[in-house]
Amino acid sequence: MIRSNGFKKINIAIFISGNGSNLKSLIKFSLKKNSRFIINLVISDNLKAKGLIYAKKYKIKKRIINYKNIKIAENKILFYLKKNNIQLICLAGFMKILTKNFIKKFGGKILNIHPSLLPKYKGLNTHQRVIQNKDKFSGCTVHYVNSKLDSGKIILQKKIKIFKHDNSVKLSKRILKQEHILYPKALRKVLINL
Ligand code: GRF
């Protein structure tokens, strides 16, 4: 699609596995005046991902990928990405790890959001680990995806304070709210430099 001022919008695919609250916030952002991107495709490895309702609501094409065989799954995804001219991928709670081969073959940029202040707490159960360790701060990070888990170059981070009576549920809710602000901001930063 061409914007009224002549700029071409970037085509984006969002990958999800679950609730899709980040997908929702990115869709809302994409619909704003002057947004530099369109979400053309939602990929999910999980047929029951709640977030798929947002694809339906906003009439975005969705594809459910069976991950029993990762090679077949990734080839299918690459096919859909090409078919829809996708230039950039945003992982938003996608629970599968993309292979080196996939990252190389896609060739475009891939972003991820992680609920910790990377490089601290890569992987799962970040909030529990942060609470157990009695950290004073936590937060979220948007970063580029490379072949090592949660290790690509950091684009933006938001730091938040941990309160005395916090637990992992309270903390995850507070951080998730910040994620919804941080991801569109990071995307804007990336797109300005494209
Ligand atoms: C978020 O906390 C994100 O940082 C992590 O998975 C969660 C996804 O939440 N990677 P949602 O599906 O976007 O609500």
Short mmCIF file of C-alpha atoms and ligand atoms in Angstrom, two decimals:
data_model
loop_
_atom_site.label_atom_id
_atom_site.label_comp_id
_atom_site.label_asym_id
_atom_site.label_seq_id
_atom_site.Cartn_x
_atom_site.Cartn_y
_atom_site.Cartn_z
CA MET A 1 0.00 0.00 0.00
CA ILE A 2 1.18 3.56 -0.76
CA ARG A 3 0.82 6.30 1.81
CA SER A 4 -0.72 9.60 0.79
CA ASN A 5 2.65 11.34 1.10
CA GLY A 6 4.16 8.86 -1.34
CA PHE A 7 6.04 6.59 1.10
CA LYS A 8 5.54 2.89 0.84
CA LYS A 9 4.46 1.19 4.04
CA ILE A 10 6.47 -1.75 5.34
CA ASN A 11 4.68 -5.12 5.36
CA ILE A 12 4.89 -6.87 8.70
CA ALA A 13 4.01 -10.34 9.97
CA ILE A 14 3.39 -10.94 13.66
CA PHE A 15 4.09 -14.38 15.14
CA ILE A 16 2.11 -15.41 18.23
CA SER A 17 1.39 -18.50 20.33
CA GLY A 18 -0.92 -17.21 23.06
CA ASN A 19 -2.91 -14.22 24.28
CA GLY A 20 -1.75 -11.77 21.65
CA SER A 21 -1.98 -8.62 23.75
CA ASN A 22 1.18 -7.32 22.05
CA LEU A 23 -0.35 -8.18 18.68
CA LYS A 24 -3.40 -6.10 19.65
CA SER A 25 -1.29 -3.10 20.61
CA LEU A 26 0.76 -3.34 17.40
CA ILE A 27 -2.42 -3.54 15.29
CA LYS A 28 -3.79 -0.43 16.99
CA PHE A 29 -0.54 1.38 16.37
CA SER A 30 -0.48 0.31 12.71
CA LEU A 31 -3.91 1.89 12.20
CA LYS A 32 -2.76 5.30 13.39
CA LYS A 33 -2.35 8.12 10.94
CA ASN A 34 1.22 8.28 9.64
CA SER A 35 2.09 4.75 10.76
CA ARG A 36 4.88 3.34 8.63
CA PHE A 37 3.70 -0.24 8.55
CA ILE A 38 0.86 -2.59 7.76
CA ILE A 39 0.29 -5.90 9.49
CA ASN A 40 -0.54 -8.21 6.61
CA LEU A 41 -0.13 -11.57 8.26
CA VAL A 42 -0.44 -13.30 11.63
CA ILE A 43 1.37 -16.62 12.08
CA SER A 44 0.56 -18.92 14.99
CA ASP A 45 1.89 -22.35 15.88
CA ASN A 46 -1.16 -22.81 18.09
CA LEU A 47 -4.65 -23.20 16.71
CA LYS A 48 -6.06 -22.21 20.09
CA ALA A 49 -4.01 -19.03 20.53
CA LYS A 50 -6.41 -16.45 21.98
CA GLY A 51 -4.66 -13.72 20.03
CA LEU A 52 -6.08 -15.09 16.78
CA ILE A 53 -9.32 -13.23 17.61
CA TYR A 54 -7.52 -9.97 16.83
CA ALA A 55 -6.57 -11.19 13.37
CA LYS A 56 -10.22 -11.99 12.81
CA LYS A 57 -11.48 -8.71 14.27
CA TYR A 58 -9.14 -6.55 12.19
CA LYS A 59 -9.44 -8.76 9.07
CA ILE A 60 -5.78 -9.71 8.94
CA LYS A 61 -4.80 -12.88 7.14
CA LYS A 62 -3.79 -15.65 9.55
CA ARG A 63 -1.98 -18.93 9.08
CA ILE A 64 -1.77 -21.70 11.66
CA ILE A 65 1.41 -23.72 11.34
CA ASN A 66 1.73 -27.32 12.46
CA TYR A 67 5.13 -27.55 14.14
CA LYS A 68 5.41 -31.36 14.33
CA ASN A 69 8.19 -31.16 11.79
CA ILE A 70 10.15 -27.93 12.20
CA LYS A 71 11.69 -28.01 8.72
CA ILE A 72 8.32 -28.35 7.03
CA ALA A 73 6.85 -25.75 9.37
CA GLU A 74 9.52 -23.17 8.65
CA ASN A 75 9.37 -23.77 4.90
CA LYS A 76 5.63 -23.18 5.02
CA ILE A 77 6.13 -19.97 6.95
CA LEU A 78 8.77 -18.79 4.47
CA PHE A 79 6.32 -19.50 1.66
CA TYR A 80 3.60 -17.36 3.29
CA LEU A 81 6.05 -14.58 4.06
CA LYS A 82 7.13 -14.42 0.45
CA LYS A 83 3.58 -14.63 -0.85
CA ASN A 84 2.60 -11.65 1.29
CA ASN A 85 5.75 -9.62 0.60
CA ILE A 86 6.65 -9.52 4.29
CA GLN A 87 9.70 -7.38 5.00
CA LEU A 88 9.84 -7.56 8.75
CA ILE A 89 8.71 -10.03 11.42
CA CYS A 90 7.67 -9.19 14.98
CA LEU A 91 7.68 -12.11 17.38
CA ALA A 92 5.12 -11.42 20.09
CA GLY A 93 4.90 -14.29 22.53
CA PHE A 94 5.87 -16.84 19.85
CA MET A 95 6.99 -19.93 21.74
CA LYS A 96 9.03 -21.62 19.00
CA ILE A 97 12.68 -20.91 18.37
CA LEU A 98 13.48 -19.91 14.80
CA THR A 99 16.39 -21.82 13.28
CA LYS A 100 19.54 -20.22 11.93
CA ASN A 101 18.50 -21.44 8.50
CA PHE A 102 15.12 -19.69 8.75
CA ILE A 103 16.66 -16.42 9.90
CA LYS A 104 19.14 -16.51 7.03
CA LYS A 105 16.56 -17.47 4.42
CA PHE A 106 14.10 -14.75 5.49
CA GLY A 107 16.80 -12.17 5.05
CA GLY A 108 14.72 -9.38 6.54
CA LYS A 109 14.63 -8.02 10.01
CA ILE A 110 13.16 -10.03 12.87
CA LEU A 111 12.27 -8.41 16.21
CA ASN A 112 11.26 -9.95 19.51
CA ILE A 113 9.94 -8.66 22.82
CA HIS A 114 11.20 -10.25 26.02
CA PRO A 115 9.89 -9.58 29.53
CA SER A 116 13.19 -8.84 31.25
CA LEU A 117 16.08 -6.42 31.14
CA LEU A 118 18.23 -8.42 28.75
CA PRO A 119 20.91 -9.73 28.88
CA LYS A 120 19.53 -10.70 32.30
CA TYR A 121 16.99 -13.52 32.45
CA LYS A 122 16.96 -14.99 28.97
CA GLY A 123 14.47 -17.80 28.38
CA LEU A 124 11.32 -18.66 30.30
CA ASN A 125 9.86 -17.84 33.74
CA THR A 126 11.62 -14.50 33.91
CA HIS A 127 9.32 -12.91 36.50
CA GLN A 128 9.60 -15.82 38.95
CA ARG A 129 13.38 -15.71 38.70
CA VAL A 130 13.50 -11.95 39.19
CA ILE A 131 11.32 -12.19 42.33
CA GLN A 132 13.29 -15.15 43.70
CA ASN A 133 16.51 -13.22 43.29
CA LYS A 134 14.99 -10.20 45.05
CA ASP A 135 16.02 -7.88 42.23
CA LYS A 136 15.16 -4.22 42.64
CA PHE A 137 14.34 -3.61 38.98
CA SER A 138 13.01 -5.50 36.03
CA GLY A 139 11.46 -4.51 32.71
CA CYS A 140 11.19 -5.47 29.09
CA THR A 141 13.37 -5.43 26.00
CA VAL A 142 12.79 -5.29 22.27
CA HIS A 143 15.70 -6.78 20.38
CA TYR A 144 16.71 -8.17 17.01
CA VAL A 145 16.55 -11.94 16.69
CA ASN A 146 19.70 -13.88 15.95
CA SER A 147 20.44 -17.58 16.19
CA LYS A 148 21.06 -17.44 19.97
CA LEU A 149 18.03 -17.25 22.27
CA ASP A 150 17.18 -13.69 23.43
CA SER A 151 20.67 -12.51 22.49
CA GLY A 152 20.32 -10.23 19.47
CA LYS A 153 21.13 -6.53 19.47
CA ILE A 154 18.94 -4.52 21.84
CA ILE A 155 16.69 -1.87 20.27
CA LEU A 156 14.90 -0.44 23.33
CA GLN A 157 14.35 -1.28 26.98
CA LYS A 158 11.98 -0.09 29.68
CA LYS A 159 13.05 -0.43 33.29
CA ILE A 160 10.53 -0.62 36.13
CA LYS A 161 10.87 -0.76 39.89
CA ILE A 162 9.96 -3.88 41.83
CA PHE A 163 7.92 -3.23 44.96
CA LYS A 164 8.38 -4.97 48.31
CA HIS A 165 5.15 -6.92 48.05
CA ASP A 166 5.40 -7.78 44.38
CA ASN A 167 4.92 -11.30 43.16
CA SER A 168 5.46 -12.71 39.70
CA VAL A 169 1.80 -12.27 38.68
CA LYS A 170 1.64 -8.61 39.68
CA LEU A 171 5.01 -7.96 38.11
CA SER A 172 4.12 -9.67 34.84
CA LYS A 173 0.95 -7.56 34.55
CA ARG A 174 2.86 -4.33 35.12
CA ILE A 175 5.56 -5.27 32.67
CA LEU A 176 3.07 -6.39 30.03
CA LYS A 177 1.49 -2.91 30.10
CA GLN A 178 4.91 -1.45 29.43
CA GLU A 179 5.50 -3.95 26.62
CA HIS A 180 2.44 -2.58 24.83
CA ILE A 181 4.08 0.86 24.79
CA LEU A 182 7.65 -0.28 24.15
CA TYR A 183 7.07 -2.53 21.13
CA PRO A 184 5.46 0.12 18.90
CA LYS A 185 8.15 2.61 19.98
CA ALA A 186 10.94 0.19 19.08
CA LEU A 187 9.30 -0.61 15.78
CA ARG A 188 9.07 3.08 14.95
CA LYS A 189 12.76 3.43 15.71
CA VAL A 190 13.63 0.53 13.41
CA LEU A 191 11.40 1.74 10.60
CA ILE A 192 12.76 5.27 10.65
CA ASN A 193 16.19 3.82 9.91
CA LEU A 194 15.05 1.48 7.14
C1 GRF B 1 5.04 -11.21 26.63
O1 GRF B 1 5.33 -11.09 28.00
C2 GRF B 1 6.31 -11.21 25.83
O2 GRF B 1 7.31 -10.41 26.37
C3 GRF B 1 6.73 -12.65 25.86
O3 GRF B 1 5.53 -13.37 25.80
C4 GRF B 1 4.46 -12.59 26.31
C5 GRF B 1 3.40 -12.52 25.25
O4 GRF B 1 2.23 -11.89 25.69
N1 GRF B 1 7.67 -12.94 24.82
P1 GRF B 1 1.04 -11.60 24.68
O5 GRF B 1 0.72 -12.91 23.98
O6 GRF B 1 1.50 -10.56 23.69
O7 GRF B 1 -0.10 -11.12 25.53
#
